[in-house]
mmCIF file of C-alpha atoms in Angstrom:
data_model
loop_
_atom_site.group_PDB
_atom_site.id
_atom_site.type_symbol
_atom_site.label_atom_id
_atom_site.label_comp_id
_atom_site.label_asym_id
_atom_site.label_seq_id
_atom_site.Cartn_x
_atom_site.Cartn_y
_atom_site.Cartn_z
ATOM 1 C CA MET A 1 -0.110 0.093 0.008
ATOM 2 C CA ILE A 2 1.336 3.324 -0.845
ATOM 3 C CA LEU A 3 0.557 6.445 1.041
ATOM 4 C CA THR A 4 0.768 9.818 -0.877
ATOM 5 C CA PRO A 5 1.481 12.849 1.250
ATOM 6 C CA ILE A 6 -1.533 15.307 1.367
ATOM 7 C CA ASP A 7 -0.384 18.929 0.574
ATOM 8 C CA PRO A 8 -2.129 21.253 3.338
ATOM 9 C CA ARG A 9 -2.476 23.856 0.742
ATOM 10 C CA THR A 10 -5.339 21.589 -1.065
ATOM 11 C CA VAL A 11 -6.905 20.940 2.240
ATOM 12 C CA ILE A 12 -7.067 24.531 2.989
ATOM 13 C CA SER A 13 -8.258 25.532 -0.447
ATOM 14 C CA ALA A 14 -11.060 22.883 -0.318
ATOM 15 C CA VAL A 15 -12.362 24.133 3.128
ATOM 16 C CA LYS A 16 -12.291 27.727 1.950
ATOM 17 C CA GLN A 17 -14.375 26.871 -0.973
ATOM 18 C CA THR A 18 -17.165 25.217 1.317
ATOM 19 C CA VAL A 19 -17.544 28.621 3.190
ATOM 20 C CA THR A 20 -20.574 30.365 1.729
ATOM 21 C CA PRO A 21 -21.185 34.079 1.720
ATOM 22 C CA GLU A 22 -24.196 33.503 4.012
ATOM 23 C CA ALA A 23 -22.179 31.510 6.426
ATOM 24 C CA LYS A 24 -19.365 34.002 6.586
ATOM 25 C CA LYS A 25 -22.014 36.783 6.924
ATOM 26 C CA ALA A 26 -23.644 34.901 9.862
ATOM 27 C CA LYS A 27 -20.158 34.310 11.542
ATOM 28 C CA ASP A 28 -19.545 38.134 11.217
ATOM 29 C CA LEU A 29 -22.836 39.127 12.639
ATOM 30 C CA GLU A 30 -22.440 36.565 15.681
ATOM 31 C CA SER A 31 -18.951 37.972 16.262
ATOM 32 C CA LEU A 32 -20.312 41.510 16.332
ATOM 33 C CA ARG A 33 -23.077 40.489 18.502
ATOM 34 C CA LYS A 34 -20.563 39.129 21.085
ATOM 35 C CA SER A 35 -18.366 42.250 20.598
ATOM 36 C CA THR A 36 -21.175 44.721 21.313
ATOM 37 C CA GLN A 37 -22.178 42.518 24.458
ATOM 38 C CA GLU A 38 -18.736 42.492 25.899
ATOM 39 C CA PHE A 39 -18.482 46.415 25.225
ATOM 40 C CA GLU A 40 -21.790 46.663 27.275
ATOM 41 C CA ALA A 41 -20.729 44.334 29.942
ATOM 42 C CA ILE A 42 -17.537 46.408 30.439
ATOM 43 C CA TYR A 43 -19.676 49.676 30.340
ATOM 44 C CA ILE A 44 -21.913 48.257 33.061
ATOM 45 C CA ASN A 45 -18.836 47.064 35.129
ATOM 46 C CA GLU A 46 -17.558 50.706 35.220
ATOM 47 C CA LEU A 47 -20.944 51.979 36.274
ATOM 48 C CA PHE A 48 -20.642 49.441 39.167
ATOM 49 C CA LYS A 49 -17.237 50.577 40.054
ATOM 50 C CA ALA A 50 -18.232 54.545 39.917
ATOM 51 C CA MET A 51 -21.446 53.447 42.164
ATOM 52 C CA ARG A 52 -19.295 51.585 44.645
ATOM 53 C CA LYS A 53 -17.094 54.615 45.069
ATOM 54 C CA THR A 54 -20.108 56.624 46.463
ATOM 55 C CA ILE A 55 -20.822 53.988 49.297
ATOM 56 C CA PRO A 56 -19.057 55.436 52.544
ATOM 57 C CA GLU A 57 -16.295 53.470 54.143
ATOM 58 C CA GLY A 58 -17.016 51.616 57.275
ATOM 59 C CA GLY A 59 -19.810 49.007 58.162
ATOM 60 C CA LEU A 60 -19.820 45.855 59.974
ATOM 61 C CA PHE A 61 -16.935 44.001 57.949
ATOM 62 C CA GLU A 62 -13.377 45.299 57.143
ATOM 63 C CA LYS A 63 -12.401 45.611 53.549
ATOM 64 C CA ASP A 64 -9.252 43.837 52.768
ATOM 65 C CA ALA A 65 -7.467 42.799 49.221
ATOM 66 C CA SER A 66 -9.478 39.629 48.969
ATOM 67 C CA THR A 67 -12.948 41.277 49.686
ATOM 68 C CA GLU A 68 -12.124 43.844 46.827
ATOM 69 C CA ILE A 69 -11.096 41.116 44.531
ATOM 70 C CA TYR A 70 -14.216 39.163 45.053
ATOM 71 C CA GLN A 71 -16.275 42.130 44.702
ATOM 72 C CA GLU A 72 -14.767 43.041 41.258
ATOM 73 C CA MET A 73 -14.981 39.338 40.181
ATOM 74 C CA LEU A 74 -18.837 39.539 41.255
ATOM 75 C CA ASP A 75 -19.364 42.788 39.487
ATOM 76 C CA MET A 76 -17.756 41.697 36.269
ATOM 77 C CA GLU A 77 -19.942 38.449 36.218
ATOM 78 C CA THR A 78 -22.917 40.275 37.082
ATOM 79 C CA SER A 79 -22.205 42.836 34.233
ATOM 80 C CA ARG A 80 -21.766 40.090 31.834
ATOM 81 C CA ASN A 81 -25.022 38.284 32.645
ATOM 82 C CA PHE A 82 -26.897 41.501 32.711
ATOM 83 C CA SER A 83 -25.479 42.466 29.177
ATOM 84 C CA LYS A 84 -26.621 39.040 27.897
ATOM 85 C CA SER A 85 -30.066 39.436 29.141
ATOM 86 C CA LYS A 86 -30.816 42.603 27.157
ATOM 87 C CA GLY A 87 -29.036 44.833 29.627
ATOM 88 C CA LEU A 88 -29.180 48.510 29.113
ATOM 89 C CA GLY A 89 -29.900 48.146 25.374
ATOM 90 C CA LEU A 90 -26.629 49.720 24.476
ATOM 91 C CA ALA A 91 -25.321 46.383 22.738
ATOM 92 C CA ASP A 92 -28.597 46.233 20.877
ATOM 93 C CA ALA A 93 -28.171 49.748 19.582
ATOM 94 C CA MET A 94 -24.475 49.403 18.777
ATOM 95 C CA PHE A 95 -25.243 46.115 16.934
ATOM 96 C CA GLU A 96 -27.912 47.574 14.732
ATOM 97 C CA GLN A 97 -25.860 50.417 13.821
ATOM 98 C CA LEU A 98 -22.747 48.265 12.934
ATOM 99 C CA ARG A 99 -24.837 45.415 11.493
ATOM 100 C CA HIS A 100 -25.294 47.615 8.513
ATOM 101 C CA LEU A 101 -21.494 47.770 7.770
ATOM 102 C CA ILE A 102 -21.048 44.029 7.556
ATOM 103 C CA GLU A 103 -24.279 43.659 5.196
ATOM 104 C CA ASN A 104 -23.122 46.388 2.984
ATOM 105 C CA LYS A 105 -19.364 45.060 2.805
ATOM 106 C CA MET A 106 -21.000 41.612 1.864
ATOM 107 C CA GLU A 107 -22.981 43.208 -0.930
ATOM 108 C CA ARG A 108 -20.201 45.154 -2.449
ATOM 109 C CA GLU A 109 -17.652 42.577 -2.356
ATOM 110 C CA PRO A 110 -18.428 39.433 -4.577
ATOM 111 C CA PHE A 111 -17.443 36.130 -3.051
ATOM 112 C CA THR A 112 -14.446 34.573 -4.252
ATOM 113 C CA SER A 113 -12.860 31.496 -3.168
ATOM 114 C CA LYS A 114 -9.205 31.368 -3.285
#
């Protein structure tokens, strides 16, 4: 039995040919959706930080480094979850404005497989 080596360039070109313009557009739109949600999460996290600064020091428990780290991690996770569940609407607004750039780009550029 004779085994012939596979040229990686032919495999890559075959994979590129299977990607349709619709699949590329869907992938780009999904990437845009995730990016806008992450941006909104960062924005919400900054709001949380600003709100926490307004709370006076003191209270029942002392604040140490571990408490601050835990609070930051909790705020970031809360921000991400808040952003994924509609949040402030900032991610949706940004997505709607930027979505047209992807759609217009796909219409202007004909699909070519290399």
